[in-house]
mmCIF file of C-alpha atoms in Angstrom:
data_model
loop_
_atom_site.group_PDB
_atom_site.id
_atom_site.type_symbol
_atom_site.label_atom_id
_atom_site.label_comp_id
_atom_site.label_asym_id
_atom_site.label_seq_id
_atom_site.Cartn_x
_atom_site.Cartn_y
_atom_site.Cartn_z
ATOM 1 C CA UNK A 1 48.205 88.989 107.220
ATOM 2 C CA UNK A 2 51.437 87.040 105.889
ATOM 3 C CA UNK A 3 53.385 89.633 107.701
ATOM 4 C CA UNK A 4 51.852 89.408 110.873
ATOM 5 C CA UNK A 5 52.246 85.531 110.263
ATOM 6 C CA UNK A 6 56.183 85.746 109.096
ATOM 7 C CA UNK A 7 56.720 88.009 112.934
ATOM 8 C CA UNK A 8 54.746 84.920 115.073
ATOM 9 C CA UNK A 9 56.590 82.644 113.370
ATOM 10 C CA UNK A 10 60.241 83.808 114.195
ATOM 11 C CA UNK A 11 59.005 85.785 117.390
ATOM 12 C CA UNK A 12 60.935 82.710 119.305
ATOM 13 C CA UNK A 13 64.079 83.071 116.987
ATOM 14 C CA UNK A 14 67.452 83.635 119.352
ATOM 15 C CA UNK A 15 69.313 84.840 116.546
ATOM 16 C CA UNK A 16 66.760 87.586 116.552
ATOM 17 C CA UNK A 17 66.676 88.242 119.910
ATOM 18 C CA UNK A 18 69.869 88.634 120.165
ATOM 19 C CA UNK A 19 70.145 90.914 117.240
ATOM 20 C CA UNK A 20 67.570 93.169 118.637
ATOM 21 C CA UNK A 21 69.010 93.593 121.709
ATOM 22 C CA UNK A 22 72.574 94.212 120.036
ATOM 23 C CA UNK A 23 70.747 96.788 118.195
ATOM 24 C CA UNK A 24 68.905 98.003 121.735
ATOM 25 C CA UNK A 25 71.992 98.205 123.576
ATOM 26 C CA UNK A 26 74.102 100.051 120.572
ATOM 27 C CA UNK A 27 70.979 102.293 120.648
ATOM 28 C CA UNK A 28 71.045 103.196 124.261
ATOM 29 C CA UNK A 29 74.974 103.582 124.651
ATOM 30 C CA UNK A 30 74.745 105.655 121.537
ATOM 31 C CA UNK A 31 72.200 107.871 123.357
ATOM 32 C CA UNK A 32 73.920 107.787 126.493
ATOM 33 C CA UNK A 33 77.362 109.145 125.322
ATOM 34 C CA UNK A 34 75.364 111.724 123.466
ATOM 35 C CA UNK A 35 73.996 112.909 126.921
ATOM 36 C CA UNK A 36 76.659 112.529 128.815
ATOM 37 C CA UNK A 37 78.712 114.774 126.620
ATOM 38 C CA UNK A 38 76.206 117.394 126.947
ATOM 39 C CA UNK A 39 76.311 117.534 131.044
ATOM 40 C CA UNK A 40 80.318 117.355 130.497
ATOM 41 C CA UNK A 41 80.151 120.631 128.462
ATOM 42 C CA UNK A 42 77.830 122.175 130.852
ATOM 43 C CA UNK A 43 79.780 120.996 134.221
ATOM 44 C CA UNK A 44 83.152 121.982 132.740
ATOM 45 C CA UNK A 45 82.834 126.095 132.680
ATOM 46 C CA UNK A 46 81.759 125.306 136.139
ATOM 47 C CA UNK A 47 84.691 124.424 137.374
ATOM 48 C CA UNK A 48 87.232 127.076 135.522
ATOM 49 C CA UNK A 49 88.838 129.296 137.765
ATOM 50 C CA UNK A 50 90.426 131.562 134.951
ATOM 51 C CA UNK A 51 88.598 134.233 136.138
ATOM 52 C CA UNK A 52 88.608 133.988 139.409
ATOM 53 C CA UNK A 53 92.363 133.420 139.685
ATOM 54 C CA UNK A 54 92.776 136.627 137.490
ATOM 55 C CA UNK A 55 90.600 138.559 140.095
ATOM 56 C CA UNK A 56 92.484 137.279 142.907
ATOM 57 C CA UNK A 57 95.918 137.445 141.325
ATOM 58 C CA UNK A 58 95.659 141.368 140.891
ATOM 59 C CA UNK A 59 93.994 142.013 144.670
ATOM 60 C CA UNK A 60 96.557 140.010 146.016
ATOM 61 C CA UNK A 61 99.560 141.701 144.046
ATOM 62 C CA UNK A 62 98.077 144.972 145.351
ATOM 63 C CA UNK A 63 97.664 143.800 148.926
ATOM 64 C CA UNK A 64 101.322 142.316 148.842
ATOM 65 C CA UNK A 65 102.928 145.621 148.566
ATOM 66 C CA UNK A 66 101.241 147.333 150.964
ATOM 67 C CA UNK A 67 102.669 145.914 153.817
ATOM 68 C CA UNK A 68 106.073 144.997 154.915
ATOM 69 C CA UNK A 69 108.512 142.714 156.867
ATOM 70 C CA UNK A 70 106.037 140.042 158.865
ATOM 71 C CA UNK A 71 103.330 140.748 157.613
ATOM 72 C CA UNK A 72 104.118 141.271 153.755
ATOM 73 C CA UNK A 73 105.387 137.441 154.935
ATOM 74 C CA UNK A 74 102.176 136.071 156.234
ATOM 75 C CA UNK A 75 100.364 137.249 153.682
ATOM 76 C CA UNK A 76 102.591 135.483 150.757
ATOM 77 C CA UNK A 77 102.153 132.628 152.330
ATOM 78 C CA UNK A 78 98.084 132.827 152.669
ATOM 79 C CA UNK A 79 97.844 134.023 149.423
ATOM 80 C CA UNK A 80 99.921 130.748 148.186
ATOM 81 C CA UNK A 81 97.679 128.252 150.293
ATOM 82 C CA UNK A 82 94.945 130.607 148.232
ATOM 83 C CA UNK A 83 96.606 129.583 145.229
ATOM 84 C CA UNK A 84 96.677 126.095 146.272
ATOM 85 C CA UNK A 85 93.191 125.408 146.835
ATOM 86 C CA UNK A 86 92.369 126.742 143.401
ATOM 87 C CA UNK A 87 94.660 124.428 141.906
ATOM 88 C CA UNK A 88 92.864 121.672 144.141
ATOM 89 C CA UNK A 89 89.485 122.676 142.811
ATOM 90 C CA UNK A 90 90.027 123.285 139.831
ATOM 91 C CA UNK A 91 91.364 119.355 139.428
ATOM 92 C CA UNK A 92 88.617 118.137 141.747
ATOM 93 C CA UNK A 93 85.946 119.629 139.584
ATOM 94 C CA UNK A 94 88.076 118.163 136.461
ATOM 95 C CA UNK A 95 88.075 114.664 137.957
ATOM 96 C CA UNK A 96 84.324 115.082 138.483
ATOM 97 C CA UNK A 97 83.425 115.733 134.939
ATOM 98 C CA UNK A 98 85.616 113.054 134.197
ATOM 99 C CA UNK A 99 83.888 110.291 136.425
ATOM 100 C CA UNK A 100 81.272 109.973 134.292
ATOM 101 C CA UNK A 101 81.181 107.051 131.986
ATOM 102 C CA UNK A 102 78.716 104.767 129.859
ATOM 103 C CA UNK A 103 79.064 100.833 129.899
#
């Protein structure tokens, strides 16, 4: 019973308080980062376009040299905006996984 007696009697304490909810909130950010690392690592892969750029980079060389003058020309230059959006998602989807953030 002295125990229960020794927790009433500093249950008011702000010292205390305030050291439990240090202790909370190092608890929670702790957890937090822990979590949020793990849905970085899964979000990341998702937004790698290795592979996809590979693919693409050996239909398009292909495609490029079977045509000529104009249209060998039109081509290069949708296969570069092709390029570009890549690029663009690529660092969209990097800047996503990077928004996230604990207080």
């Amino acid at each position: 019973m002295t125990t229960l007696d020794k927790l009433l009697e500093h249950k008011d304490d702000p010292m205390r308080k305030q050291l439990q909810r240090q202790m909370l909130k190092t608890g929670m950010t702790q957890g937090a980062s822990t979590k949020l690392e793990q849905v970085r690592n899964i979000l990341k892969p998702k937004f790698e376009m290795n592979t996809i750029q590979e693919e693409l980079n050996e239909v398009y060389s292909s495609l490029l040299y079977s045509f000529e003058g104009k249209a060998q020309k039109a081509l290069a230059q949708r296969i570069s905006e092709s390029a570009q959006r890549i690029v663009s998602a690529e660092d969209d989807g990097e800047t996503f996984v990077k928004s996230f953030k604990t207080r």
